[in-house]
Amino acid sequence: MLYFVNDYSAGCHEKVMQRLVETNLEKQAVYGEDIYSLSAKEKIRKACDCENAEIVFISGGTQTNQLAIDSLLLPHEGVVCAESGHINVHESGAIEYTGHKVLTLPEHDGKIDAGELRDFMQRFYADENYEHCVFPGLVYITFPTEFGALYSRKELEALRKVCDEYKLSLYMDGARLGYGLACRENELTLADIARLTDAFYIGGNKVGALFGEALVFTKNNMPRHFITHVKRHGALMAKGRVLGVQFDALFTDDLYMEIGRHAMRLADKLRAAFEEKGYQFFKKTPTNQIIIVVDDEKKAELEKKVAFSFWEKLDDTHTAIRFVTDWATREEDVDALIELL
Amino acid sequence: MLYFVNDYSAGCHEKVMQRLVETNLEKQAVYGEDIYSLSAKEKIRKACDCENAEIVFISGGTQTNQLAIDSLLLPHEGVVCAESGHINVHESGAIEYTGHKVLTLPEHDGKIDAGELRDFMQRFYADENYEHCVFPGLVYITFPTEFGALYSRKELEALRKVCDEYKLSLYMDGARLGYGLACRENELTLADIARLTDAFYIGGNKVGALFGEALVFTKNNMPRHFITHVKRHGALMAKGRVLGVQFDALFTDDLYMEIGRHAMRLADKLRAAFEEKGYQFFKKTPTNQIIIVVDDEKKAELEKKVAFSFWEKLDDTHTAIRFVTDWATREEDVDALIELL
Amino acid sequence: MLYFVNDYSAGCHEKVMQRLVETNLEKQAVYGEDIYSLSAKEKIRKACDCENAEIVFISGGTQTNQLAIDSLLLPHEGVVCAESGHINVHESGAIEYTGHKVLTLPEHDGKIDAGELRDFMQRFYADENYEHCVFPGLVYITFPTEFGALYSRKELEALRKVCDEYKLSLYMDGARLGYGLACRENELTLADIARLTDAFYIGGNKVGALFGEALVFTKNNMPRHFITHVKRHGALMAKGRVLGVQFDALFTDDLYMEIGRHAMRLADKLRAAFEEKGYQFFKKTPTNQIIIVVDDEKKAELEKKVAFSFWEKLDDTHTAIRFVTDWATREEDVDALIELL
Amino acid sequence: MLYFVNDYSAGCHEKVMQRLVETNLEKQAVYGEDIYSLSAKEKIRKACDCENAEIVFISGGTQTNQLAIDSLLLPHEGVVCAESGHINVHESGAIEYTGHKVLTLPEHDGKIDAGELRDFMQRFYADENYEHCVFPGLVYITFPTEFGALYSRKELEALRKVCDEYKLSLYMDGARLGYGLACRENELTLADIARLTDAFYIGGNKVGALFGEALVFTKNNMPRHFITHVKRHGALMAKGRVLGVQFDALFTDDLYMEIGRHAMRLADKLRAAFEEKGYQFFKKTPTNQIIIVVDDEKKAELEKKVAFSFWEKLDDTHTAIRFVTDWATREEDVDALIELL
């Protein structure tokens, strides 16, 4: 079976695994004070060109979003995101569990528009009863989005500008950040992201780690005693070294970007094949998720040999389906899939 | 340096690591539906002699306690535990974060007494204003306790009886369960624990896993759609297989017990040496934590060659210090330490 | 100044005040066990033709919604309501504060449509990842709605049917219930509402009470030890008698309905005048809120002599404004206003 | 029946009721913007000699404590109080509901000791794992305490000093503040309290109001957009005027102190009678709660003609019972009671 279901079905990149094995029996300091965590943080600071960045490693994405957003919001504030935002639809109400409302804007391939954000803020403060409403306090974006789209530099700068005007924090969910950074259409570097956001996370779970994400605060804005916040959320790993070793490996010899480039090269190859063979795209986005429209006959035929994911039933005879490449995708599998199209 | 600081400073047992490596590139179902998680659950059910046990793997102990307790309590209820209970002192208020109060009883080497629990419940219902108080809803115990003590069978049965009388759930934190089970003084089997508690967790973090705990509901009492509860807490791992593979390994060929026996054999050897050499025990408990009293001169001398943990300053010249053995402790290190005593 | 701003700017109906004065120095049992609370509950049970109804008096509407919804939802569930629902827009995130998400449907004069609710539920369960989403657990409706509209009997029965199909609770916010019940177009009795909902509240704050709402559970579904839930929310009044006396007065000699009829008669008179004089209605709804469109010149002219509320700026020269009648509105003021139109 | 059960069984002082009646039909601004709320706040500022005091009126004491403490604590902080503190025992876990732990100190007639607080703080920071614990962030005291005791000026200043040393907020629950201020043994003025605390509340429910408390922030420390915090807690009254009118009356012509003096004069008379007749005091405290020890025969005899409250069963034949005076207590009832002793 050719496997294109998602980017978190395999374990981790061999170089990450190798480091876990090599360091396994070392006795290390706990709760993130081990030498690997310290080294990984230093490497990430350099990669972000942000020497004051404060970094915490967390086991998964929902946990990271929940912790970061809850910590950056004041009690009377909520988080603004696209209707399609992961926190709004697929995190089981993890944000609301922390007591905060998710406020939504229209989505454009999963992105929000700076102009619409400004309108939203203007309407908010124009309502004379705004103190009876939830104050927008932070903007949540995904990069790449849930549909695989990327913000251009101009778009991200425009969002930053509105955030500054209205004193909103800007937070980026980078679950698939490596694939976004390595995308040929991408205009943003890690340093840009560090500069333009208040916090973001570098996804590991979907980008070569066994598990784990690196939450980065870029503006000296990590809450004091943040480790206590983390533990209170149940999110502090005793063996922080397990996360540290992985991110240290991912940020050694450009591995994180290498992983991204590998997946993107194969995604581009596959996307080109779909295009050439006349498939219609459900959303035409440039990263490692390819969502196409097929008739159900073709779908049934493909299912015999290929594992992909169902996206949405479109009409009686057509379905949107998704193919994903990642660090573990083999070129021969992409070629075999192309043969079947 | 001889290392006896704690039982979570190394990575994982070699057999666990071996399985992680072997299965690394397999594509597996996500969110705990992989074959290793299913297999591990089946093995745990057998080990517990509890065929209906419902099991969920969670990354860490605080997360597990928070999730289990929050899920088993009704809104107006709180959790009863020893004053020294981990949830009461060292989890940064993770229980209160879920909206529930921790109600405390006196501790006896970290244990609570069934008679004192009954008195507490009687006093609770004797107060005519009890509806203005937090209802005790669940009893939290640790096995071994934070001091290394074990409940005897009789003690646990007595607690169960009081819980039945007052319709309280009984939940056991088994962070170091493997060391308790393998202790020579221990009277309880996994099957006893499954029978006498409503839920408990089998600790992996401190007992040979890279990370992870197995939360076991034993009375068909896992809340419906529990996976949604888990995700809402930010605790659902996308690659559940990473936990599944580990617990599958730990419950294959008796590895979990083998790990326990290894640590206990070395702890017993070390304890005997302390005794023989006339050291005073701070708490005389039978498991893998040995807490002794030393004068500060001896402490300074030991610190040159041995890493151990500070427990408590006792007076101007004496300190309680703790030595811990685990799956990774080497016999030659124990012998070398004994030489130094 | 003629006063039509809202229905909660004056104190309370004279008969309510009279009873507060008459009973003022009596020593009564506290926390809602006083004879007036007991009597009021009995009268409400009769008025609802629901002899098992369980009733709790709460100081305000947001508090009541927060408490009722939090208590009726399971942890993994959220509340479904119209986009315009009061809990969604004007309660400062009070529902999210309890940890639950508000899920929205389109609004039709503030109402939700049973067909759209069914579609929503079908889509929910059709998503194979629904366990990663918030489960709809309760439907929140307002009667009259925020725009003054009423559900017909057929509409409410249709909602009930969908709720039954999907095991959803149905909860009605009756902040202005008295005005809805007394409306000439209304088809529903208190008994209908008790029969068709799982819980609802009878608004006092806007309908003649000094303050207070009566929360009614109609299906033996008040959580056990609910008084503890109430206190935990900070919502238990020590002098419950203050609420009891008021509701006892409101449900004596049909006062609650009399108040409703008074306000509705004047609202109808005013609405007819607007119509006759050719004013355009922003929303044509039948209860005590009348929202019309005026050009800004007329608005400025009216403002000199009349207090009304701003609703929405429509374009450069037109504005929607709202006139509200209530138990305290005087007929001479309505006549004077009509003169000015 | 002579009534001495508690201080919240009657309605409100006649002067408060009179003002409610007189202002009843006035149309006033809502949500606390009415002229009476503004006037009451100004009078309270003067009474506290604290011109920057920020004041919010809240319906009840638990609500006020919950709101104030939740708003003043950071996420990783908890509140320190006496074991007997109302928030710790009789508020159904309302503080924990907001996500914060209650940390306890020994009680001395319901008071905490500055030296013990300092020791507690020293021990906290001496624990090298303090980041795994809940940070003490605010100290909660009651004045008078639950047993009727008062802090001397020296005691309160000593607490303030420790709070300053450790950057803790100091918050006073003044449910019975009026009785404390009017007590002959009292050394503290409202101005002292405003100066020495960061926030406190002036109790109305037990001191002559129909209901309501005045929460006072004294150090320009009311959180921004606090009205939104209040509403999010479900605690914002639409008709804020009802609270404003009452506190305006209470702080006109020294009524609040007059009420206190009335109750204290009668309490002192009653206490002297108990003393003279040789009764033993359970706690000898100077305010309006008198707790004595009686044998059960005497108790049964008194119960025929007097309503008092049960405090605690002491042994097989003795019970502690409580007599309370308040604004509504009549001198003839005190005299009649004294006859019965």
Short mmCIF file of N, CA and C in Angstrom, two decimals, chain D residues 219-260:
data_model
loop_
_atom_site.label_atom_id
_atom_site.label_comp_id
_atom_site.label_asym_id
_atom_site.label_seq_id
_atom_site.Cartn_x
_atom_site.Cartn_y
_atom_site.Cartn_z
N LYS D 219 -5.35 50.47 45.69
CA LYS D 219 -4.00 50.82 45.23
C LYS D 219 -3.93 51.00 43.71
N ASN D 220 -4.96 51.59 43.16
CA ASN D 220 -5.03 51.72 41.69
C ASN D 220 -4.78 50.37 41.03
N ASN D 221 -5.28 49.35 41.66
CA ASN D 221 -4.98 47.99 41.20
C ASN D 221 -6.20 47.22 40.69
N MET D 222 -7.29 47.92 40.45
CA MET D 222 -8.42 47.23 39.84
C MET D 222 -8.02 46.86 38.41
N PRO D 223 -8.17 45.59 38.03
CA PRO D 223 -7.77 45.22 36.66
C PRO D 223 -8.50 46.07 35.62
N ARG D 224 -7.82 46.36 34.53
CA ARG D 224 -8.44 47.14 33.43
C ARG D 224 -9.66 46.38 32.92
N HIS D 225 -10.66 47.13 32.51
CA HIS D 225 -11.90 46.54 32.01
C HIS D 225 -12.47 45.56 33.02
N PHE D 226 -12.46 45.99 34.26
CA PHE D 226 -12.92 45.08 35.31
C PHE D 226 -14.39 44.72 35.15
N ILE D 227 -15.16 45.63 34.57
CA ILE D 227 -16.58 45.35 34.35
C ILE D 227 -16.74 44.08 33.52
N THR D 228 -15.80 43.87 32.61
CA THR D 228 -15.86 42.66 31.78
C THR D 228 -15.52 41.42 32.61
N HIS D 229 -14.57 41.55 33.52
CA HIS D 229 -14.30 40.45 34.45
C HIS D 229 -15.57 40.13 35.25
N VAL D 230 -16.23 41.18 35.73
CA VAL D 230 -17.41 40.98 36.56
C VAL D 230 -18.50 40.24 35.76
N LYS D 231 -18.71 40.69 34.54
CA LYS D 231 -19.76 40.07 33.72
C LYS D 231 -19.40 38.62 33.38
N ARG D 232 -18.14 38.39 33.06
CA ARG D 232 -17.66 37.05 32.74
C ARG D 232 -17.91 36.08 33.91
N HIS D 233 -17.87 36.62 35.12
CA HIS D 233 -18.18 35.81 36.30
C HIS D 233 -19.68 35.70 36.53
N GLY D 234 -20.47 36.33 35.66
CA GLY D 234 -21.92 36.29 35.86
C GLY D 234 -22.36 37.20 36.99
N ALA D 235 -21.52 38.14 37.37
CA ALA D 235 -21.76 38.91 38.60
C ALA D 235 -22.18 40.36 38.37
N LEU D 236 -22.39 40.72 37.10
CA LEU D 236 -22.75 42.12 36.84
C LEU D 236 -24.26 42.30 36.90
N MET D 237 -24.74 43.16 37.78
CA MET D 237 -26.18 43.37 37.88
C MET D 237 -26.64 44.41 36.87
N ALA D 238 -27.65 44.06 36.10
CA ALA D 238 -28.21 45.01 35.13
C ALA D 238 -28.65 46.27 35.86
N LYS D 239 -29.44 46.07 36.91
CA LYS D 239 -29.90 47.23 37.68
C LYS D 239 -28.93 47.51 38.82
N GLY D 240 -27.76 47.96 38.45
CA GLY D 240 -26.75 48.27 39.45
C GLY D 240 -27.29 49.27 40.46
N ARG D 241 -28.29 50.05 40.05
CA ARG D 241 -28.85 51.07 40.93
C ARG D 241 -29.37 50.48 42.23
N VAL D 242 -29.84 49.24 42.17
CA VAL D 242 -30.37 48.63 43.39
C VAL D 242 -29.28 48.51 44.45
N LEU D 243 -28.07 48.23 44.02
CA LEU D 243 -26.95 48.18 44.95
C LEU D 243 -26.49 49.59 45.31
N GLY D 244 -26.47 50.46 44.31
CA GLY D 244 -26.02 51.82 44.53
C GLY D 244 -26.88 52.56 45.54
N VAL D 245 -28.18 52.45 45.38
CA VAL D 245 -29.10 53.13 46.30
C VAL D 245 -28.83 52.66 47.73
N GLN D 246 -28.63 51.38 47.90
CA GLN D 246 -28.43 50.84 49.25
C GLN D 246 -27.15 51.35 49.89
N PHE D 247 -26.06 51.28 49.13
CA PHE D 247 -24.80 51.73 49.73
C PHE D 247 -24.78 53.25 49.90
N ASP D 248 -25.51 53.94 49.03
CA ASP D 248 -25.61 55.38 49.21
C ASP D 248 -26.32 55.67 50.53
N ALA D 249 -27.35 54.91 50.82
CA ALA D 249 -28.06 55.10 52.09
C ALA D 249 -27.16 54.71 53.27
N LEU D 250 -26.47 53.58 53.14
CA LEU D 250 -25.63 53.10 54.24
C LEU D 250 -24.50 54.08 54.58
N PHE D 251 -24.05 54.80 53.55
CA PHE D 251 -22.96 55.75 53.81
C PHE D 251 -23.44 57.19 53.88
N THR D 252 -24.71 57.36 54.19
CA THR D 252 -25.27 58.69 54.44
C THR D 252 -25.51 58.82 55.94
N ASP D 253 -25.15 59.94 56.48
CA ASP D 253 -25.40 60.22 57.90
C ASP D 253 -24.90 59.09 58.80
N ASP D 254 -23.77 58.53 58.43
CA ASP D 254 -23.11 57.55 59.30
C ASP D 254 -23.95 56.30 59.59
N LEU D 255 -24.89 55.99 58.71
CA LEU D 255 -25.79 54.87 58.99
C LEU D 255 -25.04 53.54 59.17
N TYR D 256 -24.03 53.32 58.34
CA TYR D 256 -23.32 52.04 58.42
C TYR D 256 -22.71 51.84 59.81
N MET D 257 -22.12 52.90 60.36
CA MET D 257 -21.53 52.81 61.70
C MET D 257 -22.62 52.74 62.77
N GLU D 258 -23.68 53.44 62.53
CA GLU D 258 -24.80 53.43 63.49
C GLU D 258 -25.34 52.00 63.64
N ILE D 259 -25.49 51.35 62.50
CA ILE D 259 -25.94 49.95 62.51
C ILE D 259 -24.96 49.10 63.31
N GLY D 260 -23.68 49.30 63.04
CA GLY D 260 -22.67 48.55 63.76
C GLY D 260 -22.75 48.78 65.26
#
